[in-house]
Short mmCIF file of C-alpha atoms and ligand atoms in Angstrom, two decimals:
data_model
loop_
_atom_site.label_atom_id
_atom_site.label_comp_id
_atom_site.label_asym_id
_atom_site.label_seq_id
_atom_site.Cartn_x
_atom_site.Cartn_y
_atom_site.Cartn_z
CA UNK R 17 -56.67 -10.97 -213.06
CA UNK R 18 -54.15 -13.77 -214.31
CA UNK R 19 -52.82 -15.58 -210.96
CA UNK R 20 -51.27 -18.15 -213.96
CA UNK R 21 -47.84 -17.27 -212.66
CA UNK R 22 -49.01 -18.16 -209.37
CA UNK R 23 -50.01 -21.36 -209.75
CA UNK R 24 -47.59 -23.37 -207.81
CA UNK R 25 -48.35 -21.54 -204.89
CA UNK R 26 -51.93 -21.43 -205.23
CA UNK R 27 -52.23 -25.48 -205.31
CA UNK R 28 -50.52 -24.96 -202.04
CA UNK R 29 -53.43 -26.15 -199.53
CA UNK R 30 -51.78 -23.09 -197.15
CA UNK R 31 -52.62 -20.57 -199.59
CA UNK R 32 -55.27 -21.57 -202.06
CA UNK R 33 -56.32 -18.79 -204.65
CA UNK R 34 -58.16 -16.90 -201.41
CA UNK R 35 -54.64 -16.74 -200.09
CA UNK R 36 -52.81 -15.42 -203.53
CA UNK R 37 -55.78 -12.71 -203.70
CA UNK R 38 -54.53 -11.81 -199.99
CA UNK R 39 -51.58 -11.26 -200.84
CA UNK R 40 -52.30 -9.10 -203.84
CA UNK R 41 -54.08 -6.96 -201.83
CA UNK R 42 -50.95 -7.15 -198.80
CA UNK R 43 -48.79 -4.20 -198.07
CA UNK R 44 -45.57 -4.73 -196.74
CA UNK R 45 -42.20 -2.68 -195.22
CA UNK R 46 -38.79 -4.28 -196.03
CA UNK R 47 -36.30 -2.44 -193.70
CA UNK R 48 -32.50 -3.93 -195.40
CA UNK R 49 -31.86 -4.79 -198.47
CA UNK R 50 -28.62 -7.23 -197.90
CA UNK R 51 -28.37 -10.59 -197.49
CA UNK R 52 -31.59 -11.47 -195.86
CA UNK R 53 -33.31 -8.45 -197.86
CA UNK R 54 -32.54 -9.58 -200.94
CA UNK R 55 -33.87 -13.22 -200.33
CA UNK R 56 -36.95 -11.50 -198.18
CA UNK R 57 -37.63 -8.93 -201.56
CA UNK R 58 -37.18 -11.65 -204.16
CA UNK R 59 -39.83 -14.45 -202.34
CA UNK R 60 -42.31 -12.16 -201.60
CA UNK R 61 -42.22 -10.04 -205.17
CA UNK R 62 -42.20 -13.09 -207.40
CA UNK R 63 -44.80 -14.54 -204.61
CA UNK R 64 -46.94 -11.88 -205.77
CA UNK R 65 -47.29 -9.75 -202.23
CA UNK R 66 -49.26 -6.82 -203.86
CA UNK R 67 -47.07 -3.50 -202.19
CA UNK R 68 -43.53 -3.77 -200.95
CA UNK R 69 -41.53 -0.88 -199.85
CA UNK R 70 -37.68 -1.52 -199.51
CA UNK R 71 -35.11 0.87 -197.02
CA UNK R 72 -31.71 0.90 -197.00
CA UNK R 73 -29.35 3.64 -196.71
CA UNK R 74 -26.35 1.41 -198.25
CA UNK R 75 -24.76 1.00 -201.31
CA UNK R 76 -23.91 -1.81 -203.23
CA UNK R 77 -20.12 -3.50 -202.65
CA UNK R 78 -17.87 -5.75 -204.29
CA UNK R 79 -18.32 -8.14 -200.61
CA UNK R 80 -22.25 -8.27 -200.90
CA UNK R 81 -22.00 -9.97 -203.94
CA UNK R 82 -20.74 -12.92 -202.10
CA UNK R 83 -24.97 -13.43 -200.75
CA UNK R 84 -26.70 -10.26 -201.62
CA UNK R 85 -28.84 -12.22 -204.44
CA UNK R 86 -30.47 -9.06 -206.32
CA UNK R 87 -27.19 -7.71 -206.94
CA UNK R 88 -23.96 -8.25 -209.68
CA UNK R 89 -20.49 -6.28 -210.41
CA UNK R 90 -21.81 -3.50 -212.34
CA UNK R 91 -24.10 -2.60 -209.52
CA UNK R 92 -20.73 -2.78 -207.31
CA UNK R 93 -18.79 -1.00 -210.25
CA UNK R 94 -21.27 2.05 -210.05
CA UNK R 95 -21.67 1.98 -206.59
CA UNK R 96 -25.82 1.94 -206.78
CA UNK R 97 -28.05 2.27 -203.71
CA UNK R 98 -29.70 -1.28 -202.92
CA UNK R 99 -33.18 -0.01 -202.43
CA UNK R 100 -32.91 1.21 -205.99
CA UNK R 101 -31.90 -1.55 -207.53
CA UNK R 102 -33.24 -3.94 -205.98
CA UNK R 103 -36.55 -2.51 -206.80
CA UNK R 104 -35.56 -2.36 -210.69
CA UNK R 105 -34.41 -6.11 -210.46
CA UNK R 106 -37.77 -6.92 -209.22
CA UNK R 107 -40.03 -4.84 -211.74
CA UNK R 108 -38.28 -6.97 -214.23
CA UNK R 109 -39.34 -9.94 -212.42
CA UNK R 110 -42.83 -9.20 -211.60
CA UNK R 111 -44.28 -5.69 -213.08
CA UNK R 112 -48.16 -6.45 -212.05
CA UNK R 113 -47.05 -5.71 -207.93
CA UNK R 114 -46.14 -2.21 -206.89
CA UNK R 115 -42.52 -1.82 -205.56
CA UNK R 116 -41.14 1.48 -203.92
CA UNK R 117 -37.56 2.12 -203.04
CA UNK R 118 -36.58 4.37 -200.18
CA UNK R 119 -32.73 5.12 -199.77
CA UNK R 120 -32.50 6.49 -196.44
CA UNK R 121 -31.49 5.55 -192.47
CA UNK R 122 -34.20 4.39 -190.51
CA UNK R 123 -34.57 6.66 -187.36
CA UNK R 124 -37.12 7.47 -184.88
CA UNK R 125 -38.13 10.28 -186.52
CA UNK R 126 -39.15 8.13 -190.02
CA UNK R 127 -39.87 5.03 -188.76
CA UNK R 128 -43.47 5.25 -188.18
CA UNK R 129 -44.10 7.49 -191.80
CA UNK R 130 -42.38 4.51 -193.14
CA UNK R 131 -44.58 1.72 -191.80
CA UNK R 132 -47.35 3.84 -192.35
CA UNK R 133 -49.75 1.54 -194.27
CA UNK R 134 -48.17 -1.70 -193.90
CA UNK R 135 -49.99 -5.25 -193.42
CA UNK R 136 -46.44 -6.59 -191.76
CA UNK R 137 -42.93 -5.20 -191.30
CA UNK R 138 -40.00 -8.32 -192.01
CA UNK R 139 -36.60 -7.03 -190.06
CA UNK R 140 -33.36 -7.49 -192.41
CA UNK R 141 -31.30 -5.08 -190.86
CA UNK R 142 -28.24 -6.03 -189.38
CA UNK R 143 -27.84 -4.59 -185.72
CA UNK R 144 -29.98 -4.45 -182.25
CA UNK R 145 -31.16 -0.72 -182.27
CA UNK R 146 -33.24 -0.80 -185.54
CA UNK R 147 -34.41 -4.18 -184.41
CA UNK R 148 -35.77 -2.30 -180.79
CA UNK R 149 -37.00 0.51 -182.82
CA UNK R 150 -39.22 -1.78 -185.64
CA UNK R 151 -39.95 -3.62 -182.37
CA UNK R 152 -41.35 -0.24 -180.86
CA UNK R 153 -42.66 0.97 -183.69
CA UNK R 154 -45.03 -1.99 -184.80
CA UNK R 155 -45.67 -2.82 -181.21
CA UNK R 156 -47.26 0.64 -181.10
CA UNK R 157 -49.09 0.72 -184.08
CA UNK R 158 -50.37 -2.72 -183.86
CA UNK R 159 -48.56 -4.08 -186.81
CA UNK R 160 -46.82 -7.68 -186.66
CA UNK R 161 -43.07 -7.86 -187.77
CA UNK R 162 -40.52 -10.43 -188.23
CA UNK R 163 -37.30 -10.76 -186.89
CA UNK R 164 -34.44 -12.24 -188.15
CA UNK R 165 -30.72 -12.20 -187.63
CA UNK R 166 -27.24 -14.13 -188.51
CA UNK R 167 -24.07 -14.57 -187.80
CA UNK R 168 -21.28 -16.65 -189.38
CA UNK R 169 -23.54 -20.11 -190.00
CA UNK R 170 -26.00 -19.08 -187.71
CA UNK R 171 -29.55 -17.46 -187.78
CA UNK R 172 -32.26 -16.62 -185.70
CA UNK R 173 -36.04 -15.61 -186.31
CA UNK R 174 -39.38 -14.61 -184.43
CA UNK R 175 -42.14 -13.35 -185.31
CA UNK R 176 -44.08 -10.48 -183.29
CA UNK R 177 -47.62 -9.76 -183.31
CA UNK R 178 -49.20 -7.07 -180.97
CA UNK R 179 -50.94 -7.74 -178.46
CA UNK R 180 -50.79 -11.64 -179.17
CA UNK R 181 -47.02 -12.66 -178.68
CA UNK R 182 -43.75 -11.74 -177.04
CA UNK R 183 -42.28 -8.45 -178.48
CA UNK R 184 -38.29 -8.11 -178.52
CA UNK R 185 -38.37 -6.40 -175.22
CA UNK R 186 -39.56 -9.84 -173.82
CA UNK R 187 -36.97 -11.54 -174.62
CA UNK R 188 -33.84 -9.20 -174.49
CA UNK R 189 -35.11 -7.19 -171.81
CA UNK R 190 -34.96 -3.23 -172.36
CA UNK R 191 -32.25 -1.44 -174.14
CA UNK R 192 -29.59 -4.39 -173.91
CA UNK R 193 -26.41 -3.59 -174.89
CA UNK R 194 -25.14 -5.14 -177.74
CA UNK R 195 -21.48 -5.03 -178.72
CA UNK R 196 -21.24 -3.07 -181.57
CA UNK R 197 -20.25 -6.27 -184.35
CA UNK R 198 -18.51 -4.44 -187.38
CA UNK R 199 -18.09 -6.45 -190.36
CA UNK R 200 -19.31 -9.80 -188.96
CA UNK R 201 -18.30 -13.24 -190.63
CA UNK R 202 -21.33 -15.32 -192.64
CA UNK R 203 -21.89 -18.04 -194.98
CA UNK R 204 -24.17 -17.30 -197.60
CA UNK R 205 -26.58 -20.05 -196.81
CA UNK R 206 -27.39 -18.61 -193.34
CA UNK R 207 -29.07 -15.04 -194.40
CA UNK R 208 -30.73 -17.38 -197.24
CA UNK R 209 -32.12 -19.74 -195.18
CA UNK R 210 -33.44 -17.28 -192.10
CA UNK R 211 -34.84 -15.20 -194.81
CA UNK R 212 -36.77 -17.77 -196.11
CA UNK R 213 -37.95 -18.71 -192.61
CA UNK R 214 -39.01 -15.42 -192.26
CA UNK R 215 -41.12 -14.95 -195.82
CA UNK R 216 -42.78 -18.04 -195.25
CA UNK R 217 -44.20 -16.84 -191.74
CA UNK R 218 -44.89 -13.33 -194.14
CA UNK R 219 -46.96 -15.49 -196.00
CA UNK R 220 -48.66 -17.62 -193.09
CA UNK R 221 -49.68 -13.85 -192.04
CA UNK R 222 -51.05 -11.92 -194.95
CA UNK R 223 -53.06 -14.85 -195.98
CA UNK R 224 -54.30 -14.87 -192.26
CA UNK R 225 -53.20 -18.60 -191.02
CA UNK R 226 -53.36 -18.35 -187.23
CA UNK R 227 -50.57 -21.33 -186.97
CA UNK R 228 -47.79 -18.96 -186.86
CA UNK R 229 -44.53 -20.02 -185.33
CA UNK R 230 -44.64 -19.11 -181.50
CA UNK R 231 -41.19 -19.16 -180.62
CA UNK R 232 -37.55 -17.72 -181.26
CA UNK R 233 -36.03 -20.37 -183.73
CA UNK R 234 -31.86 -20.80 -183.52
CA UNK R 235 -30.13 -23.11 -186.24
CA UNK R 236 -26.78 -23.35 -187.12
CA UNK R 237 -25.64 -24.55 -190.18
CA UNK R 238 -21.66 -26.02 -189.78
CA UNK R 239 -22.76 -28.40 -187.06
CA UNK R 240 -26.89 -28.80 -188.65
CA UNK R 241 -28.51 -27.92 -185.24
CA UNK R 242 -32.01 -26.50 -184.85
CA UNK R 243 -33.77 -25.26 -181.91
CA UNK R 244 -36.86 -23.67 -180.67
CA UNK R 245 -36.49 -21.42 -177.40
CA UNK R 246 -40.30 -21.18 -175.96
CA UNK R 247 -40.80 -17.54 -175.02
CA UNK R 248 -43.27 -16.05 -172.97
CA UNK R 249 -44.84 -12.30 -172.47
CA UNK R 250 -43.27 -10.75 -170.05
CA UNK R 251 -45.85 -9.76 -167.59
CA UNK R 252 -44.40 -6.26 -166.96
CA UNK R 253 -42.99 -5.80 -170.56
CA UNK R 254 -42.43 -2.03 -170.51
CA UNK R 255 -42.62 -2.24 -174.66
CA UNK R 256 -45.67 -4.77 -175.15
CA UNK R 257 -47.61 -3.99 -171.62
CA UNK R 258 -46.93 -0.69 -170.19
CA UNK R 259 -46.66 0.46 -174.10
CA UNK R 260 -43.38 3.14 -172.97
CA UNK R 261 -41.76 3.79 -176.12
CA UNK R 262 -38.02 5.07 -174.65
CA UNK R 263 -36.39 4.96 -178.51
CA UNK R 264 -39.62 6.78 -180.49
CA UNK R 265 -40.17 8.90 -177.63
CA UNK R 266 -37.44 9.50 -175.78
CA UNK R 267 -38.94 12.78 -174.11
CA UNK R 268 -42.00 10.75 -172.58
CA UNK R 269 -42.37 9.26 -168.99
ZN1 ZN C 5 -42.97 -7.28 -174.73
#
């Protein structure tokens, strides 16, 4: 195998040519492919991450162009799905990884096929519920995932592994509600930079460093603040704990 186009990465002391063979072998679930999907997708292909699946129901739109890197006016024009072309953008870019598009909602009722398989889920979707379900999803099958989120200049990221850290349900409690946001306002800099956050704790992950980043990061951008909030497991965690899954399993006491 010739890790040549690698090489950057693998004089990296965090990743080594152990780690680039990791990730060759890594499996991963994309679930979004806008602004921090695009960034998320193009790191970890030309990073050389060995499976990636991308979801998104969406199209492509003349105001995704804007921060939606994988993406240009004809794809607009013709009104394309993003899974789809973001996974022919990327062949073009690195054809020795496996890339699968899947243009579809994520529900309760796909959500664990979809994971199926996966070394690590990364979150680029851009509401609450999906982020509850991946939460429930990977907390159940024992599969770490990565949250991120923005918001005019601002972003936010954790990452969640079973059974070691806090899930979502630690931190927002269960079923929150969330106002529902419609078309929020962003800079393009903010998905770019969360996203990046977020592939480089992928990384950290698949190539098995245990130094991952323990808690919820916050930065915004316009003023250039950056915080860490410390979170802790919630000792009765009905998600992480008592392992009730209310959104996959609605039925079930
Ligand atoms: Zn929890």
């Amino acid at each position: 195998m010739n890790l040549e186009r690698y090489s950057r990465q693998i004089l990296f002391s965090g990743i080594g040519e152990k780690g680039q063979k990791r990730l060759l072998e890594s499996s991963i679930t994309l679930i979004g492919c806008g602004g921090l999907g695009c960034v998320i997708a193009n790191n970890l292909a030309r990073g050389g991450v060995g499976r990636i699946k991308i979801v998104d129901k969406d199209m492509v739109e003349l105001s995704d162009l804007q921060r939606q890197i994988l993406f240009n006016e004809e794809d607009a024009k013709n009104k394309s799905p993003k899974a789809r072309v973001a996974v022919e953008k990327l062949r073009g870019i690195n054809s020795s990884i496996q890339l699968e598009a899947k243009v579809c909602e994520v529900e309760p009722r796909n959500i664990e096929n979809l994971i199926e398989g996966s070394h690590l889920v990364l979150d680029a979707t851009d509401n609450m519920k999906t982020r509850f379900l991946i939460n429930e999803a990977c907390v159940k099958n024992k599969i770490p995932w990565i949250y991120g989120g923005v918001f005019g200049s601002m972003g936010m990221s954790m990452t969640v592994v079973p059974e070691k850290t806090p899930c979502l349900t630690c931190v927002f409690g269960e079923f929150p509600s969330f106002p529902e946001l419609g078309t929020i306002p962003l800079i393009n800099a903010a998905p770019i930079i969360i996203a990046s956050w977020q592939t480089t704790e992928a990384l950290k992950i698949l190539v098995g460093d245990e130094n991952l980043n323990p808690d919820l990061i916050y930065l915004d951008l316009w003023p250039g603040s950056f915080r860490r909030i410390k979170i802790k497991r919630r000792k009765d965690c009905p998600t992480c704990i008592e392992r009730k899954f209310g959104l996959l399993e609605p039925g079930k006491k």
